[in-house]
CSV table of C-alpha atoms and ligand atoms in Angstrom, one decimal:
chain,number,residue,atom,x,y,z
J,8,MET,CA,49.0,63.4,93.7
J,9,ARG,CA,46.5,63.7,90.9
J,10,ALA,CA,45.7,60.5,89.1
J,11,MET,CA,43.3,59.0,86.6
J,12,VAL,CA,40.9,56.7,88.4
J,13,TYR,CA,38.6,54.0,86.9
J,14,ARG,CA,35.1,54.2,88.3
J,15,GLY,CA,33.4,51.6,86.0
J,16,PRO,CA,32.9,51.2,82.2
J,17,TYR,CA,33.0,54.5,80.4
J,18,ARG,CA,33.6,56.3,83.7
J,19,ILE,CA,37.0,57.9,84.3
J,20,ARG,CA,37.8,60.6,86.8
J,21,VAL,CA,40.8,62.4,88.0
J,22,GLU,CA,41.2,62.2,91.8
J,23,ASP,CA,43.7,62.8,94.6
J,24,LYS,CA,45.5,59.6,95.5
J,25,PRO,CA,48.4,58.9,97.8
J,26,ARG,CA,51.7,59.3,96.1
J,27,PRO,CA,53.3,55.8,95.5
J,28,ILE,CA,56.1,54.8,97.8
J,29,ILE,CA,59.1,52.5,97.5
J,30,GLU,CA,57.8,49.1,98.5
J,31,HIS,CA,60.8,47.0,97.5
J,32,PRO,CA,64.6,47.9,97.4
J,33,ASN,CA,64.6,47.7,93.6
J,34,ASP,CA,61.6,50.0,93.1
J,35,ALA,CA,61.9,53.5,91.7
J,36,ILE,CA,59.3,56.3,91.8
J,37,VAL,CA,59.0,58.1,88.5
J,38,LYS,CA,57.5,61.5,88.0
J,39,VAL,CA,55.5,61.2,84.8
J,40,THR,CA,56.2,63.8,82.1
J,41,ARG,CA,54.2,62.2,79.3
J,42,ALA,CA,51.8,59.3,79.2
J,43,ALA,CA,49.6,58.0,76.4
J,44,ILE,CA,46.2,56.3,76.0
J,45,CYS,CA,46.5,53.0,74.2
J,46,GLY,CA,44.0,51.1,72.2
J,47,SER,CA,44.4,48.4,74.9
J,48,ASP,CA,43.2,51.0,77.5
J,49,LEU,CA,39.9,51.1,75.5
J,50,HIS,CA,39.3,47.5,76.3
J,51,LEU,CA,39.5,48.4,80.0
J,52,TYR,CA,37.4,51.6,79.5
J,53,HIS,CA,34.7,49.5,77.8
J,54,GLY,CA,34.7,47.0,80.6
J,55,MET,CA,36.0,44.1,78.5
J,56,MET,CA,38.9,43.1,80.7
J,57,PRO,CA,38.2,40.8,83.6
J,58,ASP,CA,39.1,42.0,87.1
J,59,THR,CA,39.4,45.7,86.3
J,60,ARG,CA,38.9,47.1,89.7
J,61,VAL,CA,37.3,50.4,90.6
J,62,GLY,CA,39.9,52.8,92.0
J,63,THR,CA,42.8,51.7,89.8
J,64,THR,CA,44.9,54.0,87.7
J,65,PHE,CA,45.5,53.0,84.0
J,66,GLY,CA,48.4,53.9,81.8
J,67,HIS,CA,51.1,51.6,80.5
J,68,GLU,CA,52.8,54.0,78.1
J,69,PHE,CA,54.8,56.7,79.9
J,70,ILE,CA,58.1,58.4,80.4
J,71,GLY,CA,59.3,60.6,83.2
J,72,ALA,CA,62.0,61.7,85.6
J,73,VAL,CA,63.3,59.4,88.4
J,74,GLU,CA,62.1,61.0,91.7
J,75,GLU,CA,63.4,58.4,94.2
J,76,VAL,CA,65.1,55.0,94.1
J,77,GLY,CA,65.2,52.0,96.4
J,78,SER,CA,68.3,51.0,98.2
J,79,SER,CA,69.3,48.3,95.7
J,80,VAL,CA,68.8,50.3,92.5
J,81,ARG,CA,72.2,50.6,90.7
J,82,THR,CA,71.4,51.9,87.2
J,83,LEU,CA,69.2,54.9,87.9
J,84,GLN,CA,69.5,58.1,89.9
J,85,PRO,CA,67.1,60.8,90.9
J,86,GLY,CA,66.7,63.2,88.0
J,87,ASP,CA,67.4,60.7,85.2
J,88,ARG,CA,65.0,60.9,82.2
J,89,VAL,CA,63.6,57.4,81.7
J,90,MET,CA,61.3,55.5,79.3
J,91,VAL,CA,59.5,52.6,80.8
J,92,PRO,CA,58.4,49.6,78.8
J,93,PHE,CA,54.7,48.6,79.4
J,94,ASN,CA,55.8,45.2,80.6
J,95,ILE,CA,56.9,44.7,84.2
J,96,PHE,CA,59.5,41.9,84.3
J,97,CYS,CA,62.1,40.5,86.5
J,98,GLY,CA,64.8,39.9,83.9
J,99,THR,CA,66.0,36.6,85.4
J,100,CYS,CA,63.2,33.9,85.3
J,101,PHE,CA,63.0,31.1,82.7
J,102,PHE,CA,60.9,33.3,80.4
J,103,CYS,CA,62.9,36.5,80.8
J,104,ALA,CA,66.1,34.6,80.1
J,105,ARG,CA,64.6,33.7,76.7
J,106,GLY,CA,63.6,37.3,75.9
J,107,LEU,CA,59.9,36.6,76.7
J,108,PHE,CA,59.6,39.7,78.9
J,109,ALA,CA,55.9,39.9,78.4
J,110,ASN,CA,55.6,36.4,79.9
J,111,CYS,CA,57.7,36.9,83.1
J,112,HIS,CA,56.9,34.3,85.7
J,113,ASN,CA,57.7,36.5,88.8
J,114,VAL,CA,55.5,39.5,88.5
J,115,ASN,CA,51.8,38.4,88.4
J,116,PRO,CA,50.3,36.3,91.2
J,117,ASN,CA,46.9,36.4,89.5
J,118,ALA,CA,47.6,34.7,86.2
J,119,THR,CA,50.1,32.3,84.6
J,120,ALA,CA,49.4,33.2,81.0
J,121,VAL,CA,50.3,36.9,81.0
J,122,GLY,CA,53.1,38.7,83.0
J,123,GLY,CA,52.7,42.1,84.6
J,124,ILE,CA,51.5,45.3,82.8
J,125,TYR,CA,51.3,48.7,84.4
J,126,GLY,CA,47.7,49.9,84.9
J,127,TYR,CA,46.1,46.9,83.2
J,128,SER,CA,43.7,45.3,85.6
J,129,HIS,CA,44.4,42.7,88.4
J,130,THR,CA,44.5,40.0,85.7
J,131,CYS,CA,47.8,41.6,84.6
J,132,GLY,CA,49.1,41.9,88.1
J,133,GLY,CA,47.1,44.8,89.7
J,134,TYR,CA,49.9,47.5,89.2
J,135,ASP,CA,48.8,51.1,89.1
J,136,GLY,CA,49.8,52.8,85.9
J,137,GLY,CA,51.3,56.1,84.6
J,138,GLN,CA,48.3,58.2,83.8
J,139,ALA,CA,49.1,60.1,87.0
J,140,GLU,CA,51.7,62.5,88.4
J,141,TYR,CA,53.8,59.7,89.9
J,142,VAL,CA,54.1,55.9,89.3
J,143,ARG,CA,55.9,53.1,91.1
J,144,VAL,CA,58.3,51.2,88.8
J,145,PRO,CA,59.2,47.8,90.2
J,146,PHE,CA,62.5,46.1,89.0
J,147,ALA,CA,63.9,49.5,88.3
J,148,ASP,CA,67.2,48.1,87.2
J,149,VAL,CA,65.6,45.9,84.6
J,150,GLY,CA,62.7,47.6,82.8
J,151,PRO,CA,63.5,51.4,82.3
J,152,SER,CA,66.1,52.8,80.0
J,153,LEU,CA,67.6,56.3,80.0
J,154,ILE,CA,66.1,58.3,77.1
J,155,PRO,CA,69.0,59.1,74.7
J,156,ASP,CA,69.9,62.8,74.6
J,157,TRP,CA,69.1,63.0,70.9
J,158,MET,CA,65.6,61.5,71.3
J,159,ASP,CA,62.4,63.6,71.6
J,160,ASP,CA,60.1,62.9,74.5
J,161,GLU,CA,57.2,62.2,72.2
J,162,ASP,CA,59.2,59.7,70.2
J,163,ALA,CA,60.3,58.0,73.4
J,164,VAL,CA,56.8,57.7,74.9
J,165,LEU,CA,55.5,56.0,71.7
J,166,LEU,CA,58.4,53.5,71.9
J,167,THR,CA,57.2,52.3,75.3
J,168,ASP,CA,54.3,50.4,73.5
J,169,ALA,CA,52.5,51.4,70.3
J,170,VAL,CA,55.5,51.7,67.9
J,171,ALA,CA,57.4,48.8,69.6
J,172,THR,CA,54.3,46.6,69.3
J,173,GLY,CA,53.8,47.5,65.6
J,174,TYR,CA,57.4,46.7,64.9
J,175,PHE,CA,57.1,43.4,66.8
J,176,GLY,CA,54.0,42.6,64.7
J,177,ALA,CA,56.0,43.0,61.5
J,178,GLN,CA,58.8,40.9,63.0
J,179,LEU,CA,56.5,38.0,63.9
J,180,GLY,CA,55.2,38.2,60.4
J,181,ASN,CA,58.5,36.7,59.3
J,182,ILE,CA,58.6,39.0,56.2
J,183,HIS,CA,60.8,37.9,53.3
J,184,GLU,CA,62.0,40.3,50.7
J,185,GLY,CA,59.2,41.3,48.3
J,186,ASP,CA,56.4,39.9,50.5
J,187,VAL,CA,52.8,41.2,50.3
J,188,VAL,CA,51.8,42.3,53.8
J,189,VAL,CA,48.2,43.1,54.8
J,190,VAL,CA,47.7,45.0,58.0
J,191,PHE,CA,44.2,45.0,59.6
J,192,GLY,CA,43.7,48.1,61.7
J,193,ALA,CA,45.0,51.6,61.1
J,194,GLY,CA,45.4,52.6,64.7
J,195,PRO,CA,48.8,53.5,66.2
J,196,VAL,CA,49.8,49.8,66.3
J,197,GLY,CA,48.7,49.0,62.7
J,198,LEU,CA,50.3,52.2,61.4
J,199,ALA,CA,53.6,51.3,63.1
J,200,ALA,CA,53.3,47.7,61.8
J,201,ALA,CA,52.7,48.9,58.2
J,202,MET,CA,55.7,51.2,58.4
J,203,SER,CA,57.9,48.5,60.0
J,204,SER,CA,56.9,46.0,57.3
J,205,TRP,CA,58.8,48.1,54.7
J,206,LEU,CA,61.9,48.2,57.1
J,207,MET,CA,61.8,44.4,57.0
J,208,GLY,CA,61.7,44.1,53.2
J,209,ALA,CA,58.1,44.0,52.3
J,210,GLY,CA,57.4,44.6,48.6
J,211,ARG,CA,53.8,45.7,49.1
J,212,VAL,CA,51.9,46.9,52.2
J,213,ILE,CA,48.1,47.0,52.3
J,214,VAL,CA,46.2,48.5,55.2
J,215,ILE,CA,42.5,47.8,55.9
J,216,ASP,CA,40.2,49.9,58.2
J,217,HIS,CA,36.9,51.7,58.0
J,218,LEU,CA,37.9,55.1,59.3
J,219,GLU,CA,38.9,57.3,56.3
J,220,TYR,CA,41.1,59.7,58.3
J,221,ARG,CA,43.1,56.8,59.6
J,222,LEU,CA,43.5,55.3,56.1
J,223,ALA,CA,44.8,58.7,55.0
J,224,LYS,CA,47.4,58.5,57.8
J,225,ALA,CA,48.3,55.0,56.6
J,226,ARG,CA,49.1,56.5,53.2
J,227,SER,CA,51.0,59.5,54.5
J,228,PHE,CA,52.8,57.9,57.5
J,229,ALA,CA,53.3,54.4,56.3
J,230,HIS,CA,53.1,54.8,52.5
J,231,ALA,CA,50.6,52.0,52.3
J,232,GLU,CA,47.9,51.0,49.8
J,233,THR,CA,44.6,51.3,51.7
J,234,TYR,CA,41.1,50.0,51.5
J,235,ASN,CA,38.0,50.7,53.5
J,236,PHE,CA,36.3,47.4,54.3
J,237,THR,CA,32.8,49.0,54.4
J,238,GLU,CA,33.1,49.9,50.7
J,239,HIS,CA,33.6,46.3,49.7
J,240,ALA,CA,31.0,43.4,50.0
J,241,ASP,CA,33.7,41.0,51.1
J,242,VAL,CA,37.2,42.3,52.1
J,243,VAL,CA,38.7,38.8,51.8
J,244,VAL,CA,37.5,38.5,48.2
J,245,LEU,CA,38.9,42.0,47.5
J,246,LEU,CA,42.3,41.0,49.0
J,247,LYS,CA,42.4,37.8,46.9
J,248,LYS,CA,41.7,39.8,43.8
J,249,LEU,CA,44.5,42.1,44.7
J,250,THR,CA,47.0,39.3,45.1
J,251,ASP,CA,46.6,37.1,42.0
J,252,HIS,CA,43.9,35.1,43.9
J,253,LEU,CA,46.6,33.6,46.0
J,254,GLY,CA,46.4,35.8,49.1
J,255,ALA,CA,48.9,37.9,51.0
J,256,ASP,CA,52.1,36.3,52.3
J,257,VAL,CA,51.7,37.9,55.7
J,258,ALA,CA,48.7,39.3,57.6
J,259,ILE,CA,48.9,41.3,60.8
J,260,ASP,CA,45.9,41.7,63.1
J,261,ALA,CA,46.3,45.1,64.7
J,262,VAL,CA,42.6,45.3,65.7
J,263,GLY,CA,41.9,42.8,68.5
J,264,ALA,CA,38.9,42.0,70.6
J,265,GLU,CA,36.6,44.9,69.6
J,266,ALA,CA,36.7,44.5,65.9
J,267,ASP,CA,33.9,45.8,63.8
J,268,GLY,CA,32.6,44.3,60.6
J,269,ASN,CA,30.4,41.5,61.8
J,270,LEU,CA,27.2,42.1,63.9
J,271,LEU,CA,26.9,38.5,65.2
J,272,GLN,CA,30.5,38.5,66.4
J,273,HIS,CA,30.1,42.0,68.0
J,274,VAL,CA,26.9,41.0,69.9
J,275,THR,CA,28.3,37.7,71.2
J,276,ALA,CA,31.6,39.3,72.2
J,277,ALA,CA,31.0,42.9,73.3
J,278,LYS,CA,27.4,42.6,74.4
J,279,LEU,CA,26.8,39.1,75.7
J,280,LYS,CA,30.5,38.4,76.6
J,281,LEU,CA,30.2,34.9,75.3
J,282,GLN,CA,33.7,35.1,73.7
J,283,GLY,CA,37.0,36.7,74.8
J,284,GLY,CA,36.7,39.2,72.0
J,285,SER,CA,35.3,39.3,68.5
J,286,PRO,CA,37.9,37.8,66.1
J,287,VAL,CA,36.6,39.4,62.9
J,288,ALA,CA,39.9,40.9,61.9
J,289,LEU,CA,41.7,37.7,62.9
J,290,ASN,CA,39.4,35.6,60.8
J,291,TRP,CA,39.9,38.0,57.9
J,292,ALA,CA,43.6,37.6,58.3
J,293,ILE,CA,43.4,33.8,58.3
J,294,ASP,CA,41.2,33.9,55.2
J,295,SER,CA,43.1,36.5,53.2
J,296,VAL,CA,46.6,35.1,53.7
J,297,ARG,CA,47.9,32.6,51.2
J,298,LYS,CA,48.4,28.9,52.0
J,299,GLY,CA,51.6,28.5,54.0
J,300,GLY,CA,51.5,32.1,55.0
J,301,THR,CA,52.0,33.8,58.4
J,302,VAL,CA,49.4,35.5,60.6
J,303,SER,CA,50.9,37.8,63.3
J,304,VAL,CA,48.4,38.8,66.0
J,305,MET,CA,49.1,42.0,67.9
J,306,GLY,CA,45.4,42.7,68.6
J,307,ALA,CA,44.6,41.8,72.2
J,308,TYR,CA,42.0,39.2,73.2
J,309,GLY,CA,40.6,38.3,76.6
J,310,PRO,CA,40.9,35.0,78.3
J,311,MET,CA,38.8,32.0,77.3
J,312,PHE,CA,37.4,31.3,73.8
J,313,SER,CA,36.9,33.2,70.6
J,314,ALA,CA,35.3,31.8,67.5
J,315,VAL,CA,38.5,31.7,65.5
J,316,LYS,CA,38.6,29.8,62.1
J,317,PHE,CA,41.2,27.4,63.5
J,318,GLY,CA,40.4,24.6,61.1
J,319,ASP,CA,41.0,26.8,58.1
J,320,ALA,CA,44.3,28.0,59.6
J,321,MET,CA,45.3,24.3,60.1
J,322,ASN,CA,44.3,23.2,56.6
J,323,LYS,CA,46.0,26.1,55.0
J,324,GLY,CA,49.3,25.3,56.8
J,325,LEU,CA,49.5,28.8,58.3
J,326,THR,CA,52.0,29.9,60.9
J,327,LEU,CA,50.2,31.8,63.7
J,328,ARG,CA,52.5,34.0,65.8
J,329,MET,CA,51.4,36.3,68.7
J,330,ASN,CA,52.3,37.7,72.1
J,331,GLN,CA,52.2,40.8,74.1
J,332,CYS,CA,55.2,42.8,72.9
J,333,PRO,CA,58.4,42.3,74.8
J,334,VAL,CA,59.1,46.0,74.4
J,335,LYS,CA,62.6,46.4,75.6
J,336,ARG,CA,63.8,43.7,73.2
J,337,GLN,CA,62.8,45.9,70.3
J,338,TRP,CA,64.6,49.0,71.5
J,339,PRO,CA,68.1,48.6,70.2
J,340,ARG,CA,66.9,48.4,66.6
J,341,LEU,CA,64.2,50.9,67.0
J,342,PHE,CA,66.6,53.5,68.5
J,343,GLU,CA,68.7,53.1,65.3
J,344,HIS,CA,65.7,53.5,63.0
J,345,VAL,CA,64.6,56.6,64.9
J,346,ARG,CA,68.1,58.1,65.0
J,347,ASN,CA,68.6,57.5,61.3
J,348,GLY,CA,65.2,59.0,60.4
J,349,TYR,CA,63.5,55.9,59.1
J,350,LEU,CA,60.8,56.1,61.7
J,351,LYS,CA,59.3,59.2,63.4
J,352,PRO,CA,57.0,57.8,66.1
J,353,SER,CA,55.7,61.2,67.2
J,354,GLU,CA,54.1,61.8,63.8
J,355,LEU,CA,51.3,59.6,65.2
J,356,VAL,CA,50.4,62.0,68.0
J,357,THR,CA,47.3,64.0,67.3
J,358,HIS,CA,46.2,65.1,70.8
J,359,ARG,CA,48.0,66.4,73.9
J,360,ILE,CA,45.5,66.3,76.8
J,361,PRO,CA,46.1,67.7,80.3
J,362,LEU,CA,45.7,65.0,82.9
J,363,GLU,CA,42.8,66.9,84.5
J,364,HIS,CA,40.9,66.4,81.2
J,365,ILE,CA,41.8,62.8,80.6
J,366,ALA,CA,38.1,61.7,80.7
J,367,GLU,CA,37.6,63.8,77.5
J,368,GLY,CA,40.7,62.2,76.0
J,369,TYR,CA,39.3,58.7,76.6
J,370,HIS,CA,36.0,59.7,75.0
J,371,ILE,CA,37.6,61.3,71.9
J,372,PHE,CA,39.9,58.3,71.4
J,373,SER,CA,37.2,55.7,72.0
J,374,ALA,CA,34.6,57.4,69.7
J,375,LYS,CA,37.4,58.2,67.2
J,376,LEU,CA,36.4,61.9,67.1
J,377,ASP,CA,38.4,64.9,66.0
J,378,GLY,CA,40.8,62.9,63.8
J,379,CYS,CA,42.2,61.2,66.9
J,380,ILE,CA,45.0,58.7,66.3
J,381,LYS,CA,47.2,58.9,69.4
J,382,PRO,CA,46.4,61.0,72.4
J,383,LEU,CA,49.1,61.9,74.9
J,384,VAL,CA,48.4,62.8,78.5
J,385,VAL,CA,50.3,65.7,80.1
J,386,PRO,CA,50.4,66.0,84.0
J,387,GLU,CA,50.1,69.7,85.0
J,388,ASN,CA,53.6,69.9,86.7
J,389,ALA,CA,55.3,67.9,84.0
R,410,LIG,N1,50.3,42.7,71.7
R,410,LIG,C1,50.6,43.8,72.3
R,410,LIG,O1,51.6,43.9,73.0
R,410,LIG,C2,49.7,45.0,72.2
R,410,LIG,C3,50.2,46.3,72.5
R,410,LIG,C4,49.5,47.4,72.3
R,410,LIG,C5,48.2,47.3,71.7
R,410,LIG,N2,47.7,46.0,71.5
R,410,LIG,C6,46.4,45.8,70.9
R,410,LIG,O2,46.5,46.2,69.5
R,410,LIG,C7,45.2,46.6,69.1
R,410,LIG,C8,45.3,47.9,68.3
R,410,LIG,O3,45.7,49.0,69.2
R,410,LIG,P1,45.6,50.5,68.8
R,410,LIG,O4,46.2,51.3,69.9
R,410,LIG,O5,46.2,50.7,67.4
R,410,LIG,O6,44.0,50.6,68.8
R,410,LIG,P2,42.9,51.5,68.0
R,410,LIG,O7,41.6,51.2,68.7
R,410,LIG,O8,43.4,52.9,67.9
R,410,LIG,O9,42.9,50.9,66.5
R,410,LIG,C9,42.2,49.8,66.1
R,410,LIG,C10,41.8,50.1,64.7
R,410,LIG,O10,41.1,49.0,64.1
R,410,LIG,C11,40.1,49.4,63.3
R,410,LIG,N3,39.2,48.3,63.0
R,410,LIG,C12,38.1,47.9,63.7
R,410,LIG,N4,37.5,46.7,63.2
R,410,LIG,C13,38.3,46.4,62.1
R,410,LIG,C14,38.3,45.3,61.2
R,410,LIG,N5,37.4,44.4,61.3
R,410,LIG,N6,39.3,45.3,60.2
R,410,LIG,C15,40.2,46.3,60.2
R,410,LIG,N7,40.3,47.3,61.0
R,410,LIG,C16,39.4,47.4,62.0
R,410,LIG,C17,39.5,50.6,64.0
R,410,LIG,O11,38.7,51.4,63.2
R,410,LIG,C18,40.8,51.3,64.5
R,410,LIG,O12,41.3,52.2,63.6
R,410,LIG,C19,44.3,46.6,70.3
R,410,LIG,O13,43.6,45.4,70.4
R,410,LIG,C20,45.3,46.7,71.4
R,410,LIG,O14,44.8,46.1,72.6
R,410,LIG,C21,48.5,44.9,71.7
R,411,LIG,ZN1,49.1,49.3,75.0
R,412,LIG,ZN1,60.9,37.2,84.6
């Protein structure tokens, strides 16, 4: 089959690879019809994620048609259209039983902190991902769901990560009616978090980024008030001024480890790798939320330390909440929001890139060229 293959930082190729086979009776092989490139894939692409091995295939957002099922699979049949959450999870361990699907204890022999994620380095289990013609889906009775007849493919693929994660970010914000919510980052996750904040009762939604075209999308897609942090000497002071000098009730970090806006943080994180990611947006979130407020962290950070303003968070009495999104837990409510027209995930899609040209897709998305917000990947025979 044809598959995206990692060759080293900033080096992506499409190569022939053996088609995956059933390795366990509860596996399925899925023929990918749409995949996406996630902001998290950029951390891999930039060489930020430990144990990203040459030869692996990325891609944790994908939908497809079931090609083959193992002997114990009961819920799927060849030909079924399925959406597959980015988490690989067993459904029965201590953590899965508590809905912590992203923290499954049975799917990742390489780490205890994080569970399994398709195409996301050996740190996250070493599974090959869906930026390929075919992908092996373990625990096929547990993760995938049938795509409802009424749902568009492009809405479905965005629900396998970006939109579910944005929704989860708003959920962890513990938003009360009328709250002021500030979202850092106007990528797909931040845009979905901003839109979801309204669905959870926010009274005001503010989005911060430095890319004008993305701030424009935050206004049109998420009806948010927007500010470009490069146009203000201090974005925290700006946010205080906008909120009666108290601060926002809730702040959502939808930026993560590669945040811009502070040269020292950038150099120590991205260049010298002295921290597990630059916490610029996270520190802005801690500083700009009011005392007693909540900070929800969706942005991804690597293992080990980051220079986070923990003492300020402690002394302000903040609630900090975070996780990789347990995607499938969000689906029942998200399906209703999409069906009722409150949310149209596919409005985030700006590019549809043939699998053969995926290297160009990574470059455009990484360099934020051509108005790129969310690139989809389309295998040739999809
Ligand atoms: N927790 C999860 O389950 C989960 C799932 C998906 C993605 N993520 C993470 O969420 C983050 C966002 O993903 P995405 O796909 O939207 O990525 P993206 O790269 O498209 O978007 C990030 C945005 O942040 C902006 N930005 C950079 N520095 C900033 C700053 N200091 N303040 C405000 N904005 C800033 C960038 O300009 C960009 O628009 C990534 O770190 C990704 O790894 C986490
Ligand atoms: Zn992702
Ligand atoms: Zn489990």
